[in-house]
Structure formats: C-alpha cells, structure tokens
Amino acid sequence: MQTDLAPGFPANPLGIPESTGRRARVALTRLRPVLARHARERIVAGRLDAELWPAFERRLERHFPDLYGHLLALYAGRDDIAHHTERLLLVALDSWLARPAELQRRDADREGTFWYTDHTLVAGVCYVDRFAGDLRGLAERIPYLRQLGIGLLHLMPLFAVPPGQNDGGYAVSDYRQVRPDLGTVDDLRALATALHDAGIALALDFVFNHTASDHRWARELRAAPAGAVDDEDQNPYLMFPDRTVPDAYDGTLREIFPETRSGSFSFDAELGRWVWTTFNSYQWDLDYTNPGVFVRMAGEMLALANMGADVLRLDAVAFTWKRIGTGSESLPQAHDLVRAYNALVRIAAPAMVFLSEAIVHPDEVVSYIDPAECPLSYNPLQMALGWEALATRNTSLLRQSLSHRLALPPGCAWLNYVRSHDDIGWTFDDGDAGLVGINGFDHRAFLNRFYTGRFDGSFARGLPFQENPKTGDARVTGTTASLAGLEKALTEEGPAEVDLAIGRILALYGVAFALPGMPLIYLGDELATRNDHGYRADPDRAGDSRWANRPAMAWDRLPLTQQAGTPEARVNEGLARLTLLRRHPAFAGPATTVLDPGDDAVFAFVRRTGDDAVLVLANWTERPVALPAQVVTAALAVPQVTDLLGGDDWSSDAGTITLAPYQQRWLTTRSIVRD
C-alpha cells in the first residue's frame, strides 16, 4: 500500500502528512459505526452468533488500509469513492454473516497460513460433464480422486452460459446459478463439503474480465430506457457510440481470436453501441474504471467463496484494465484491482486464495505473484519449454529460462502443468532464446509446425488454434498423449514408438512434479487419453480445436490400468509413483538450483530443504546419455546415492551415470519418503 504523500489529496492546514494510510484510518473511523449497526441488525434478525461482528471487525482493522489504498490508486479522482467504499464493505459484511459455519471454521484454521504451499499437494483439473456427467456424479468419484492423490480439484467453469457457443464455459450468464445439466448450487455446496471432508480443496473460476452478452446486467440494459446505456450506474460494460475510440484502441491491441473476427470490438445493433469484446462477440468486457462495477463483481466473487471455493482462478487477469495507446494488458491498475479484491477476501473469506491465469510474457507472469495479489500462479514457461525441449531434443532454452525464473516471494507457489483445457502458446522470452542462439519468431513457427504434424519427423498429432495470417502467430491444441506421440505410435507405428511416447509423457510430468510448486494433472492424462476428434461433428464446437483436448473421461478404459504393459497402466503407474515420491522432504522447500550437466540432452536441477537434497537428471531425447560422475558428486557432495524413481543405488566408482531414452533419475542420499 502507498504510504507516502498522496498527490491527489489537498494540503493539510494542520501540517499532518497526508498518506493513503491516514486517509484509510479516517475513512474506517467514519464507516465502522455504519457497519456495526448493520451487523447488529442482521445478527438480531437472523439469530446469528454475536461473535461474527468482532471477527469481521478484527480483520477489517487489519486489512482495510490495503483495500482502501488500492481503491484510491484506482478511483482517487472520483467524488463518489466514499459511497462505493461503504457499499463494498456492506457487501463484504453480508457475505461474512451468510458464510456457512464450516467455512468460517476453515477461515480460522487457515488465516495467516500458506496451506497451498504444502509440497505433498497434487492438483487435478476437469470439466464436470466430461469427467463425471454432473456434480452428483463427480461426488461419487471422490474415492478415485483420493486414490490418485489429488489434494486440490479445479472444476472448469460450471455456471450458467448462453445456449450454443460459450467459450468452454467462460461466457458466464449467471455467477450464482449452475448449468442446469450439471446440477444446482446446492449440489455444488454439497460437493464442496464432501471434497473438504475427503481432504481435497476446491478451485473454481472467477471470470471477471467479462460476462456473457445474455447476463442479467446486459438484459436489464437492453430493457431499460434509451439513456441507460450512458448511465454508469446501469451500464457496467465498455461501450462506445461510434468507431472513434475503438479505432484508437485497436491500433495497439493484439487480436486474441483472429480466426473468429478482426479487432476487439463488436457492434450490438439493439443498443446501437460498439462493445469491447476482447475474446468473442458474446463476451462483453466490464468497465472497471467504474467503481460500481468493482462492487458488483465483489458480490459475485464472495458468493463463489461461500459456495466452498478454496482457490479462485482469476481468468484473463491481464486484460481487466484498458488504456488508449497501450496493449491494455498487465497495466498497473490491473494489479491494484486484484490486490483490492485480495484484501477484501482477507476480510470476508480468508481461507480462500487467488490463482493467477496470466499466460503472457514471463516477466508479466511473475508480476502477479505475491501473497497480497495472487499467491498461486500457473507456470506457463515450464509448460511451454517442456514441449519445446521435446521437439528440439535440446534443453538449453529450458535451462537458461528456468535458471533465473523459478524463484517466487515467500508464501507463493507455482502450479506446474503439462497441458490445460486451452492451447499451448510459446511464451518464452526472446532474450533468453537469443542467449542460446535461437531466433524467437522463427522458433515459434517451427514449434507450431512440429506439434501440428507439419514438420517431417514430428511425433505429434496436435491441431492448430487461432492461426493469424497477418502475423503468422498460432497456438497448438492436443492432449498430452497425442502431442507426445502416443496417438501416432498406436495408429501408424509400433511398440518401440509407443515406448518412446510414454517416456515423453512421464518426462513432462516428472519435471512438473519435481520442480518447486504444485503439480497439476489434467484428469484423463493418467489414462493416456488421446485427442477427441469427434468435436468436429458438433456445430457449436467444430470451429474450436481446443475441444480435441477436452475428451470425455474414458472410464471404460480404467480396467486397462490393471493390465501390465498397456499404455494406460504404464502412465498411471508412473504418475502414482511421482505422487508418492514427491513427499520426499527435499521437496518441502522451494530452493532449486538449475545445473548445466554438460550435455544439452539432459535437464538437471537440485531441490534442497535443510539437509535433504534430490538431484533430478532428465533425459529429454530418445538416445541414451552418459554423464560423468562429477555431475552427481558435485551436486550432492557424496559418492553414493539412491535413485528414488528406479530404486537402485549408484556409486561414483562407476565413472559415469547413464540415462536411458527419456529416463529420469531422482538421486538422493536419503530415500525415506513420508507416508
């Protein structure tokens, strides 16, 4: 929070230095009686626990200065900030008073802790319908999730959406209604309770850059008198009467979905306005320069918290604030926006934390990661460069990039993943690429060709997504198994290629599990699930190749995990072993040193916590590799070690340490793994 002289404040005739901290204290002094009276009335009327107000007041006292400081950074020039701040705190208070008792107990247990940094946590992600049919069906699969070792379950968007196209659920029509085919809000609350009872935290999406064009707010705007579109109290969206301002913006904005349309604005004939639509014409961007929008969305956010969410994934966080002459991504105000919401959550639902979804330049990714902003973040660099190293059979860019981009502030953690519901974008830094002799533009073009099977010798069977003919940019979609070569090996090749494909799958997941952070399994990957090409037969999905990597869970193939030698069994067993061995005490802390093993085929790093250390050696190629013994002895300072993955011992007397194609070794002097 800013504590120096605030330039937006008039000079103080008493000579008292003005700062956001002082203004926050003054504001809270005025607001506290209003809030206390409101709390007493609600507690008496609802026969609630009288201690609810003191608990809220204690956290309000602690976190309001941060909240108010960020609100001032966003809205200091407005004359209605006091009005909106009061409304905001009343929303937070009502949410706290309505918060289920079991979640309030969770708040008390977790407040001030970094529970999400526990190194034994493994995350899973799925679409409810694709995984289990509906919410009740998913509840029945909790034993399966526990068997996999899942400790955090992210459910892809499950709230009401428009009929037809809805961007995979990211066009939300109602944040407080579950899609009817998935169940009800009561079903979601019951699932959250069941997950918590099983020791599994719940992650939900907070889609807060935009709503669906049929959201209640949009419908009310269409039904209102003509002047409502220009009234910020009635119109929460970014709209323009003609192309003058949109054209000024479009000159510096990148196109997110160029296959769908050109530009970032769509004309709504009914309202006679150009609407800001960053992603699709049916997703209307919200206007956060209006503090009333901040208050509206705060209510939706806290409603998700009270449904049982432990983690909120902040969708499209980089796009929330716009300014002419910029790319309107990752502007300073976007950070103030998230930090203000974070402070509000610390007051009204402190058990919940934010997960940043900022798939942007690595420097921008890390800018969102902080306990006061988003303590959890996807690790898109680790994801993209794992695939890059497989394609090139060279780990130099992976090593160069992660050697200085892994460290995070205390109390924060990466979410390491191999693939997602979305696409793969090659978001590495061109400066890092240049240091290892790679031209970034040309290399991205190569990777797109390689993973869409357009490069001779490619093992991948991915699909292109949103190719931009003007820039040559594109992304890639596909399941882990199909991108790693298993689809091609099973349909076009033979057992040797199947072995290599399984090696690639486990190489990617092995590094995701061994690096600092929480590993994430896209559910279905544990069954080596291949692309679902049937999406092309669905008119609402045919134009979106991402549906190829969102296949329905193949429960009929689950018995194959018990048949030795099948791809399903080998991948399933490999992931189970990674989940178990990750409990080794060396992985408890974040300390990681990336090494140069002297052979670019191998990615090497040391994880260390206290006296415990694990040296990870990962062969990223289909050829065997022999490294000199000094690689091990220099890293661990001992002549004899045990390979956690292989179970065998190694001595420096051997002179070299060998790695089979795509083999990983997790070498340590202490093979004890906590149950």
XYZ file of C-alpha atoms in Angstrom:
675
model
C 0.000 0.000 0.000
C 1.198 3.519 -0.784
C 2.162 5.362 2.422
C 3.961 8.450 1.132
C 2.380 11.821 0.414
C -0.644 11.215 -1.773
C -0.695 13.757 -4.642
C -4.462 13.516 -5.009
C -5.079 14.980 -1.536
C -5.213 18.719 -0.734
C -2.665 20.237 1.617
C -3.476 19.677 5.296
C -3.616 23.020 7.215
C -2.670 21.243 10.467
C 0.599 20.121 8.960
C -0.292 16.429 9.257
C 1.360 14.490 6.409
C -1.324 13.088 4.131
C -0.991 9.493 3.032
C -3.249 6.701 1.940
C -2.693 5.125 5.352
C -4.036 8.158 7.167
C -6.946 8.530 4.768
C -7.776 4.855 5.334
C -7.867 5.386 9.112
C -10.133 8.403 8.710
C -12.430 6.524 6.333
C -12.665 3.496 8.617
C -13.464 5.678 11.625
C -16.466 7.001 9.717
C -17.511 3.642 8.302
C -17.213 1.484 11.423
C -20.432 2.737 13.119
C -22.408 2.138 9.919
C -21.069 -1.386 9.632
C -21.532 -2.154 13.334
C -25.159 -1.040 13.233
C -25.790 -3.096 10.098
C -24.164 -6.141 11.705
C -26.242 -5.834 14.881
C -29.450 -5.601 12.881
C -28.587 -8.653 10.769
C -27.386 -10.698 13.735
C -30.560 -9.992 15.716
C -32.874 -10.569 12.753
C -31.141 -13.782 11.733
C -30.402 -15.007 15.266
C -26.756 -15.291 14.321
C -23.706 -15.703 16.545
C -22.917 -12.338 18.140
C -19.188 -13.066 17.742
C -19.452 -12.749 13.966
C -19.109 -8.974 14.103
C -15.961 -8.891 16.295
C -14.299 -11.454 13.991
C -15.132 -9.332 10.945
C -14.081 -6.122 12.674
C -10.698 -7.564 13.643
C -9.890 -8.482 10.039
C -11.348 -5.212 8.779
C -8.994 -3.284 11.047
C -6.037 -5.249 9.730
C -6.758 -5.322 6.001
C -8.803 -2.187 5.288
C -5.707 0.030 4.841
C -4.535 -2.215 1.993
C -8.004 -2.365 0.468
C -8.502 1.381 0.660
C -5.027 2.119 -0.657
C -5.683 0.144 -3.819
C -9.147 1.644 -4.217
C -7.557 5.091 -4.039
C -4.988 4.067 -6.647
C -7.877 3.164 -8.951
C -10.518 5.771 -8.100
C -8.903 8.673 -6.187
C -10.109 11.234 -8.725
C -13.780 10.391 -8.249
C -16.131 12.174 -5.862
C -18.132 9.020 -5.073
C -15.366 6.834 -3.647
C -16.771 7.080 -0.100
C -20.183 5.952 -1.330
C -18.801 2.958 -3.187
C -16.442 2.007 -0.352
C -19.382 1.860 2.047
C -21.371 -0.250 -0.417
C -18.386 -2.556 -0.869
C -17.920 -3.151 2.853
C -21.623 -3.806 3.331
C -21.404 -6.443 0.588
C -18.416 -7.999 2.360
C -20.152 -7.910 5.750
C -23.333 -9.505 4.418
C -21.238 -12.192 2.752
C -19.414 -12.920 6.009
C -22.642 -13.102 8.006
C -24.072 -15.527 5.431
C -20.906 -17.634 5.247
C -21.553 -21.255 6.296
C -20.174 -22.137 9.717
C -17.906 -24.880 8.360
C -16.263 -22.349 6.031
C -15.844 -19.881 8.883
C -14.042 -22.618 10.805
C -11.872 -23.168 7.740
C -11.117 -19.428 7.782
C -9.990 -19.635 11.403
C -7.742 -22.615 10.706
C -6.106 -21.187 7.593
C -5.883 -17.467 8.263
C -2.262 -16.366 8.098
C -1.041 -19.738 6.806
C 0.356 -20.747 3.432
C -1.557 -24.029 3.290
C -1.335 -24.180 -0.512
C 2.483 -24.446 -0.424
C 2.373 -27.940 1.126
C 4.682 -29.961 -1.138
C 2.510 -33.065 -0.856
C -0.402 -31.372 -2.633
C -1.196 -32.560 -6.157
C -3.854 -30.756 -8.192
C -6.297 -32.121 -10.733
C -8.488 -30.289 -13.229
C -11.536 -31.340 -15.228
C -14.809 -30.308 -16.791
C -17.598 -31.687 -14.615
C -19.645 -33.069 -17.504
C -16.642 -34.510 -19.348
C -15.337 -36.184 -16.198
C -18.424 -37.382 -14.362
C -21.631 -36.216 -16.057
C -22.780 -33.853 -13.326
C -21.922 -32.650 -9.838
C -23.512 -35.613 -8.091
C -21.641 -37.965 -10.377
C -18.422 -36.177 -9.535
C -19.094 -36.603 -5.816
C -19.263 -40.343 -6.441
C -15.774 -40.174 -7.972
C -14.130 -38.711 -4.866
C -12.621 -42.113 -3.924
C -10.969 -42.191 -7.352
C -9.552 -38.700 -6.803
C -8.172 -39.738 -3.426
C -6.604 -42.809 -4.994
C -4.834 -40.530 -7.490
C -3.548 -38.435 -4.592
C -5.450 -35.300 -5.608
C -5.439 -32.623 -2.902
C -6.838 -29.718 -4.949
C -9.548 -30.134 -7.582
C -10.155 -27.388 -10.126
C -13.561 -27.601 -11.769
C -13.662 -25.824 -15.096
C -16.467 -23.236 -15.476
C -19.752 -24.770 -14.406
C -22.062 -21.777 -14.126
C -24.907 -20.775 -16.417
C -23.880 -19.973 -20.002
C -25.665 -18.947 -23.209
C -27.041 -21.679 -25.449
C -24.666 -22.691 -28.221
C -21.164 -21.227 -28.179
C -19.904 -20.165 -24.759
C -16.076 -20.379 -24.948
C -15.963 -23.565 -22.936
C -17.941 -22.015 -20.091
C -16.034 -18.732 -19.949
C -19.045 -16.721 -21.101
C -20.945 -16.617 -17.809
C -24.637 -15.742 -17.855
C -25.118 -16.030 -14.091
C -22.383 -16.450 -11.471
C -24.882 -17.769 -8.928
C -26.591 -20.465 -10.986
C -25.028 -23.760 -12.002
C -25.635 -25.005 -15.530
C -28.886 -26.999 -15.266
C -27.383 -30.113 -16.857
C -24.684 -30.157 -14.160
C -26.963 -29.721 -11.157
C -27.739 -26.923 -8.735
C -25.889 -24.574 -6.427
C -26.932 -26.847 -3.564
C -25.252 -29.735 -5.395
C -22.102 -27.633 -5.690
C -22.148 -26.780 -1.988
C -22.656 -30.445 -1.122
C -19.754 -31.409 -3.385
C -17.504 -28.801 -1.773
C -18.330 -30.205 1.664
C -17.676 -33.770 0.510
C -14.356 -32.759 -1.038
C -13.312 -30.941 2.120
C -14.243 -33.963 4.225
C -12.002 -36.045 1.946
C -9.097 -33.624 2.355
C -9.474 -32.112 -1.121
C -9.598 -28.351 -1.669
C -11.860 -26.891 -4.369
C -10.842 -24.406 -7.063
C -13.387 -22.509 -9.164
C -13.065 -19.900 -11.899
C -13.749 -16.222 -11.322
C -14.381 -14.934 -14.840
C -14.187 -11.245 -14.058
C -12.927 -9.527 -17.203
C -16.260 -10.049 -18.940
C -19.705 -11.592 -18.728
C -21.825 -13.297 -21.351
C -23.856 -10.960 -23.530
C -27.030 -12.508 -22.078
C -26.046 -11.886 -18.448
C -28.775 -10.297 -16.335
C -26.936 -6.972 -16.384
C -26.910 -6.991 -20.190
C -30.576 -7.997 -20.351
C -31.532 -5.233 -17.938
C -29.596 -2.743 -20.023
C -31.452 -3.775 -23.162
C -34.796 -3.477 -21.369
C -34.002 -0.070 -19.853
C -34.849 3.317 -21.403
C -32.530 4.513 -24.151
C -30.429 6.728 -21.887
C -29.429 3.846 -19.624
C -26.580 2.840 -21.904
C -24.810 6.088 -20.990
C -25.559 5.802 -17.253
C -22.689 4.116 -15.431
C -24.996 3.043 -12.608
C -26.949 0.964 -15.123
C -24.285 0.027 -17.667
C -21.303 -1.943 -16.323
C -19.799 -2.569 -19.763
C -17.337 -0.785 -22.035
C -19.416 0.633 -24.902
C -18.896 3.345 -27.495
C -21.356 5.199 -29.778
C -19.115 5.055 -32.866
C -15.753 3.716 -34.042
C -13.668 6.736 -32.995
C -12.462 5.405 -29.644
C -12.408 1.714 -30.651
C -10.217 2.576 -33.633
C -7.840 4.452 -31.337
C -7.591 1.398 -29.099
C -7.369 -1.175 -31.897
C -4.129 0.310 -33.158
C -2.221 -1.131 -30.188
C -4.282 -4.189 -29.204
C -3.374 -7.720 -30.207
C -6.063 -9.978 -31.612
C -6.777 -12.888 -29.292
C -9.027 -14.958 -31.579
C -8.108 -13.828 -35.117
C -9.816 -16.833 -36.740
C -13.111 -15.680 -35.247
C -13.046 -11.982 -36.052
C -10.831 -8.964 -36.509
C -10.316 -6.425 -33.742
C -11.533 -6.265 -30.154
C -14.962 -4.664 -30.596
C -18.365 -5.929 -31.712
C -21.398 -3.901 -32.763
C -24.628 -4.503 -30.867
C -27.453 -3.347 -33.123
C -30.081 -3.377 -30.376
C -28.124 -0.923 -28.223
C -26.500 0.870 -31.139
C -23.108 0.615 -29.464
C -19.680 -0.845 -30.122
C -18.973 -3.202 -27.229
C -15.478 -4.119 -26.080
C -15.199 -7.867 -26.651
C -11.609 -8.987 -26.114
C -12.349 -12.639 -26.817
C -15.690 -13.268 -28.541
C -18.641 -11.121 -29.565
C -20.783 -12.809 -26.904
C -18.318 -11.930 -24.098
C -18.734 -8.299 -23.039
C -15.826 -6.678 -21.211
C -16.598 -4.954 -17.923
C -15.651 -1.333 -17.241
C -13.541 -1.353 -14.083
C -12.918 2.384 -14.285
C -16.410 2.481 -12.779
C -16.152 1.615 -9.041
C -19.730 0.377 -9.155
C -18.515 -2.480 -11.359
C -15.866 -3.342 -8.783
C -18.607 -3.564 -6.145
C -20.887 -5.653 -8.363
C -18.174 -8.182 -9.107
C -17.069 -8.264 -5.468
C -20.503 -9.629 -4.658
C -20.156 -12.346 -7.292
C -16.664 -13.231 -6.070
C -17.728 -13.596 -2.448
C -20.726 -15.670 -3.499
C -18.265 -18.150 -5.044
C -16.281 -18.137 -1.812
C -19.405 -19.016 0.148
C -20.137 -21.920 -2.187
C -16.984 -23.525 -0.814
C -14.177 -22.373 -3.111
C -10.706 -22.594 -1.574
C -8.987 -21.203 -4.674
C -10.316 -18.776 -7.266
C -8.656 -18.921 -10.655
C -8.637 -15.334 -11.929
C -9.421 -15.757 -15.596
C -7.880 -13.368 -18.137
C -6.490 -11.241 -15.321
C -4.113 -9.339 -17.612
C -6.945 -7.827 -19.682
C -9.052 -6.201 -16.965
C -7.851 -2.589 -17.293
C -7.684 -0.668 -20.558
C -5.862 2.469 -21.655
C -5.543 4.056 -25.095
C -2.074 3.850 -26.584
C -1.147 0.652 -24.752
C -1.705 -3.036 -25.351
C -4.225 -2.903 -22.484
C -2.624 -5.920 -20.864
C -0.986 -6.109 -17.434
C -1.354 -2.393 -16.765
C -0.539 -1.216 -13.212
C -4.242 -0.792 -12.468
C -4.845 -4.484 -13.187
C -2.576 -5.247 -10.244
C -4.333 -2.728 -7.982
C -7.638 -4.302 -8.972
C -6.534 -7.795 -7.938
C -4.843 -6.579 -4.763
C -8.012 -4.770 -3.734
C -10.027 -7.954 -4.258
C -7.378 -9.907 -2.359
C -7.652 -7.560 0.629
C -11.439 -7.883 0.538
C -11.150 -11.673 0.608
C -8.789 -11.455 3.595
C -11.635 -9.666 5.392
C -14.645 -11.751 4.345
C -13.314 -15.205 3.330
C -9.670 -15.556 4.409
C -9.444 -19.301 3.751
C -9.601 -18.603 0.002
C -6.653 -17.603 -2.202
C -6.213 -16.458 -5.799
C -4.632 -18.339 -8.697
C -3.351 -16.105 -11.495
C -4.125 -17.073 -15.074
C -1.754 -14.736 -16.884
C -0.423 -16.537 -19.943
C 1.772 -13.648 -21.014
C 5.464 -12.765 -21.161
C 7.395 -14.390 -18.280
C 8.198 -11.003 -16.738
C 4.493 -10.165 -16.657
C 3.549 -13.585 -15.285
C 5.696 -13.134 -12.201
C 4.421 -9.589 -11.627
C 1.078 -11.003 -10.441
C 2.593 -13.416 -7.923
C 2.549 -12.139 -4.359
C 0.695 -13.110 -1.168
C -1.089 -9.757 -1.417
C -2.123 -10.411 -5.025
C -2.099 -13.964 -6.398
C -0.088 -16.351 -4.215
C -0.638 -19.113 -6.778
C 0.186 -18.886 -10.477
C 0.305 -21.192 -13.436
C 3.836 -21.787 -14.688
C 3.375 -21.327 -18.455
C 7.123 -21.147 -19.062
C 7.734 -24.585 -17.556
C 4.831 -25.973 -19.579
C 5.795 -24.472 -22.944
C 9.517 -25.136 -22.666
C 8.994 -28.751 -21.683
C 7.324 -29.262 -25.050
C 9.966 -27.121 -26.751
C 12.740 -29.332 -25.371
C 10.988 -32.485 -26.568
C 10.710 -31.105 -30.095
C 14.327 -29.932 -30.282
C 15.866 -32.712 -28.160
C 17.747 -29.871 -26.503
C 17.207 -28.435 -23.015
C 19.345 -25.312 -23.384
C 16.404 -22.883 -23.589
C 14.610 -24.673 -20.746
C 17.764 -24.494 -18.633
C 18.522 -20.864 -19.482
C 14.967 -19.716 -18.787
C 14.284 -21.583 -15.555
C 17.729 -20.852 -14.144
C 16.540 -17.346 -13.262
C 12.735 -17.519 -13.436
C 11.738 -20.031 -10.749
C 12.163 -18.045 -7.536
C 8.985 -16.583 -6.026
C 8.220 -14.450 -2.966
C 7.730 -16.367 0.300
C 4.207 -17.692 0.669
C 3.746 -18.209 -3.077
C 3.826 -21.259 -5.327
C 3.751 -22.262 -8.964
C 1.128 -24.551 -10.422
C 3.261 -26.715 -12.715
C 1.333 -28.218 -15.593
C 1.885 -30.188 -18.770
C -1.215 -29.045 -20.617
C -4.571 -27.445 -19.895
C -8.089 -27.213 -21.289
C -6.765 -24.438 -23.501
C -3.952 -24.164 -26.024
C -0.164 -24.061 -25.871
C 1.328 -20.649 -26.572
C 5.088 -20.279 -26.839
C 5.505 -17.594 -24.175
C 9.262 -17.754 -23.684
C 11.441 -14.647 -23.565
C 13.221 -13.779 -26.812
C 16.178 -12.517 -24.779
C 16.611 -15.929 -23.167
C 16.240 -17.535 -26.591
C 18.903 -15.265 -28.073
C 21.382 -16.243 -25.375
C 21.229 -19.854 -26.592
C 21.303 -18.944 -30.278
C 17.573 -19.144 -31.036
C 15.535 -16.664 -33.084
C 12.262 -16.404 -31.183
C 9.937 -15.726 -34.125
C 11.339 -18.483 -36.306
C 11.426 -20.918 -33.409
C 7.760 -20.384 -32.574
C 6.879 -21.031 -36.202
C 8.893 -24.265 -36.086
C 7.179 -25.392 -32.869
C 3.747 -24.750 -34.358
C 4.641 -26.822 -37.413
C 6.163 -29.576 -35.299
C 3.243 -30.022 -32.923
C 0.612 -29.897 -35.650
C 2.403 -32.662 -37.550
C 3.509 -30.363 -40.368
C 7.218 -30.941 -39.784
C 8.913 -34.024 -41.201
C 9.763 -36.449 -38.435
C 7.296 -34.985 -35.940
C 5.819 -37.441 -33.453
C 2.983 -35.069 -32.519
C -0.645 -35.069 -33.565
C -1.769 -31.667 -32.344
C -4.080 -29.193 -34.044
C -3.569 -25.512 -34.865
C -5.618 -22.972 -32.929
C -6.284 -19.359 -33.914
C -3.752 -19.037 -36.713
C -3.294 -15.379 -37.570
C -2.432 -14.926 -41.255
C -1.389 -11.310 -40.662
C 1.234 -12.083 -38.027
C 1.968 -15.761 -38.567
C 1.109 -16.371 -34.922
C -0.704 -19.519 -33.831
C -1.165 -21.817 -30.868
C -1.438 -25.579 -30.565
C -4.052 -27.859 -29.020
C -3.984 -31.535 -28.139
C -3.964 -33.953 -25.225
C -0.671 -34.834 -23.606
C -0.693 -38.315 -25.135
C -1.407 -37.082 -28.659
C 1.152 -34.286 -28.538
C 3.756 -36.655 -27.068
C 3.371 -39.138 -29.922
C 1.152 -41.872 -28.492
C -1.699 -41.278 -30.938
C 0.656 -41.560 -33.898
C 2.531 -44.523 -32.401
C -0.635 -46.550 -31.810
C -2.209 -45.834 -35.190
C 0.769 -45.543 -37.538
C 3.845 -47.055 -35.896
C 4.719 -49.809 -33.438
C 5.774 -50.871 -29.914
C 9.122 -49.065 -29.984
C 7.437 -45.748 -30.750
C 4.804 -46.439 -28.065
C 7.636 -46.824 -25.545
C 9.121 -43.501 -26.605
C 5.756 -41.724 -26.405
C 5.137 -42.996 -22.877
C 8.648 -41.886 -21.984
C 7.852 -38.367 -23.186
C 4.612 -38.230 -21.173
C 6.377 -39.259 -17.975
C 9.326 -36.960 -18.702
C 6.999 -33.965 -18.854
C 5.090 -34.936 -15.742
C 8.271 -35.927 -13.914
C 9.710 -32.436 -14.218
C 6.333 -30.865 -13.330
C 6.327 -32.941 -10.132
C 9.986 -32.336 -9.290
C 10.120 -28.556 -9.761
C 9.027 -26.264 -6.905
C 5.282 -25.722 -6.793
C 2.162 -27.828 -7.045
C 1.915 -30.316 -9.945
C -1.335 -30.316 -11.902
C -2.792 -33.351 -13.686
C -5.369 -32.781 -16.402
C -7.693 -35.619 -15.427
C -7.687 -38.213 -18.155
C -3.955 -37.871 -18.733
C -3.477 -40.643 -16.162
C -5.242 -42.914 -18.687
C -3.072 -41.700 -21.589
C -6.188 -40.257 -23.251
C -5.788 -39.243 -26.881
C -7.437 -36.432 -28.859
C -11.198 -36.442 -29.311
C -11.661 -35.665 -33.000
C -15.417 -36.046 -32.679
C -15.749 -32.385 -31.734
C -15.927 -31.562 -35.442
C -19.389 -33.149 -35.628
C -20.799 -30.674 -33.075
C -21.750 -27.362 -34.767
C -21.189 -25.440 -31.529
C -17.658 -26.823 -31.163
C -16.478 -27.540 -34.691
C -14.728 -24.187 -35.016
C -12.783 -24.544 -31.763
C -9.982 -27.108 -31.923
C -9.476 -26.900 -28.157
C -12.323 -29.389 -27.817
C -9.955 -32.030 -29.187
C -8.054 -31.869 -25.896
C -11.205 -31.874 -23.753
C -12.266 -35.501 -24.249
C -14.810 -37.192 -22.038
C -13.255 -39.329 -19.313
C -12.801 -42.831 -20.726
C -13.988 -44.762 -17.682
C -14.319 -47.894 -19.808
C -10.527 -47.868 -20.128
C -9.905 -47.703 -16.397
C -9.557 -51.526 -16.150
C -6.617 -51.251 -18.559
C -4.634 -49.588 -15.771
C -4.599 -53.010 -14.104
C -3.259 -54.797 -17.193
C 0.522 -54.746 -17.108
C 2.203 -53.282 -20.151
C -0.712 -51.266 -21.517
C -0.120 -47.541 -22.087
C -2.849 -46.839 -19.531
C -1.131 -48.966 -16.882
C 2.337 -47.596 -17.550
C 1.293 -43.934 -17.441
C -0.976 -44.484 -14.438
C 1.741 -46.293 -12.505
C 4.275 -43.625 -13.430
C 2.088 -40.799 -12.133
C 1.294 -42.731 -8.961
C 4.997 -43.158 -8.274
C 5.683 -39.466 -8.872
C 2.877 -38.567 -6.466
C 4.352 -40.787 -3.766
C 7.991 -39.793 -4.210
C 7.191 -36.091 -4.240
C 6.625 -36.465 -0.493
C 10.393 -36.693 -0.016
C 11.473 -33.986 2.469
C 13.872 -32.414 -0.040
C 10.828 -31.144 -1.953
C 9.329 -29.385 1.090
C 11.019 -26.040 0.436
C 11.254 -24.031 -2.776
C 15.065 -23.900 -3.054
C 16.091 -25.044 -6.537
C 19.375 -24.787 -8.406
C 19.363 -25.413 -12.155
C 22.587 -27.050 -13.346
C 24.477 -27.436 -16.601
C 25.266 -31.177 -16.797
C 27.463 -30.768 -19.864
C 25.002 -32.388 -22.275
C 22.064 -30.417 -23.669
C 20.013 -33.605 -23.871
C 19.683 -33.528 -20.081
C 17.813 -31.080 -17.859
C 19.338 -31.102 -14.373
C 18.490 -29.371 -11.116
C 18.810 -29.840 -7.364
C 15.954 -29.499 -4.881
C 17.101 -28.866 -1.330
C 15.398 -28.401 2.035
C 17.663 -28.327 5.070
C 19.997 -31.319 4.944
C 17.850 -33.143 2.382
C 18.583 -32.881 -1.328
C 17.450 -34.527 -4.558
C 19.331 -34.228 -7.841
C 16.983 -34.556 -10.811
C 18.506 -35.703 -14.105
C 16.032 -35.807 -17.000
C 16.949 -37.111 -20.441
C 14.868 -35.230 -22.989
C 15.792 -37.371 -26.001
C 15.288 -40.835 -27.486
C 19.007 -41.621 -27.244
C 20.793 -42.948 -24.154
C 23.048 -40.472 -22.370
C 26.085 -40.995 -20.129
C 27.145 -38.165 -17.823
C 30.411 -38.016 -15.884
C 30.210 -38.974 -12.222
C 31.272 -35.452 -11.258
C 27.795 -34.185 -12.175
C 26.404 -36.163 -9.237
C 29.242 -35.769 -6.768
C 29.495 -32.008 -7.332
C 25.763 -31.532 -6.825
C 25.287 -33.776 -3.783
C 28.837 -33.884 -2.364
C 28.647 -37.649 -1.770
C 29.965 -40.634 -3.748
C 26.936 -42.895 -3.283
C 23.260 -42.142 -3.862
C 19.913 -43.861 -4.370
C 17.623 -43.292 -7.337
C 14.148 -42.724 -5.899
C 12.466 -43.459 -9.223
C 14.458 -46.522 -10.181
C 15.068 -47.838 -6.689
C 18.706 -48.692 -7.432
C 21.909 -47.421 -5.831
C 24.697 -45.654 -7.706
C 28.334 -45.101 -6.828
C 30.840 -42.706 -8.313
C 33.097 -45.715 -8.799
C 31.079 -46.360 -11.957
C 32.720 -43.323 -13.532
C 29.538 -42.297 -15.346
C 25.823 -42.235 -14.719
C 23.609 -43.352 -17.578
C 20.123 -42.327 -18.598
C 18.021 -44.403 -20.974
C 15.836 -42.600 -23.552
C 13.552 -40.146 -21.716
C 14.612 -41.592 -18.367
C 14.664 -39.500 -15.215
C 16.676 -40.135 -12.097
C 15.843 -38.553 -8.748
C 19.095 -39.080 -6.835
C 19.392 -38.631 -3.088
C 21.319 -39.768 -0.053
C 18.111 -40.264 1.908
C 15.466 -42.476 0.362
C 12.867 -42.029 3.110
C 9.541 -40.745 1.786
C 6.851 -39.575 4.182
C 3.588 -41.532 4.025
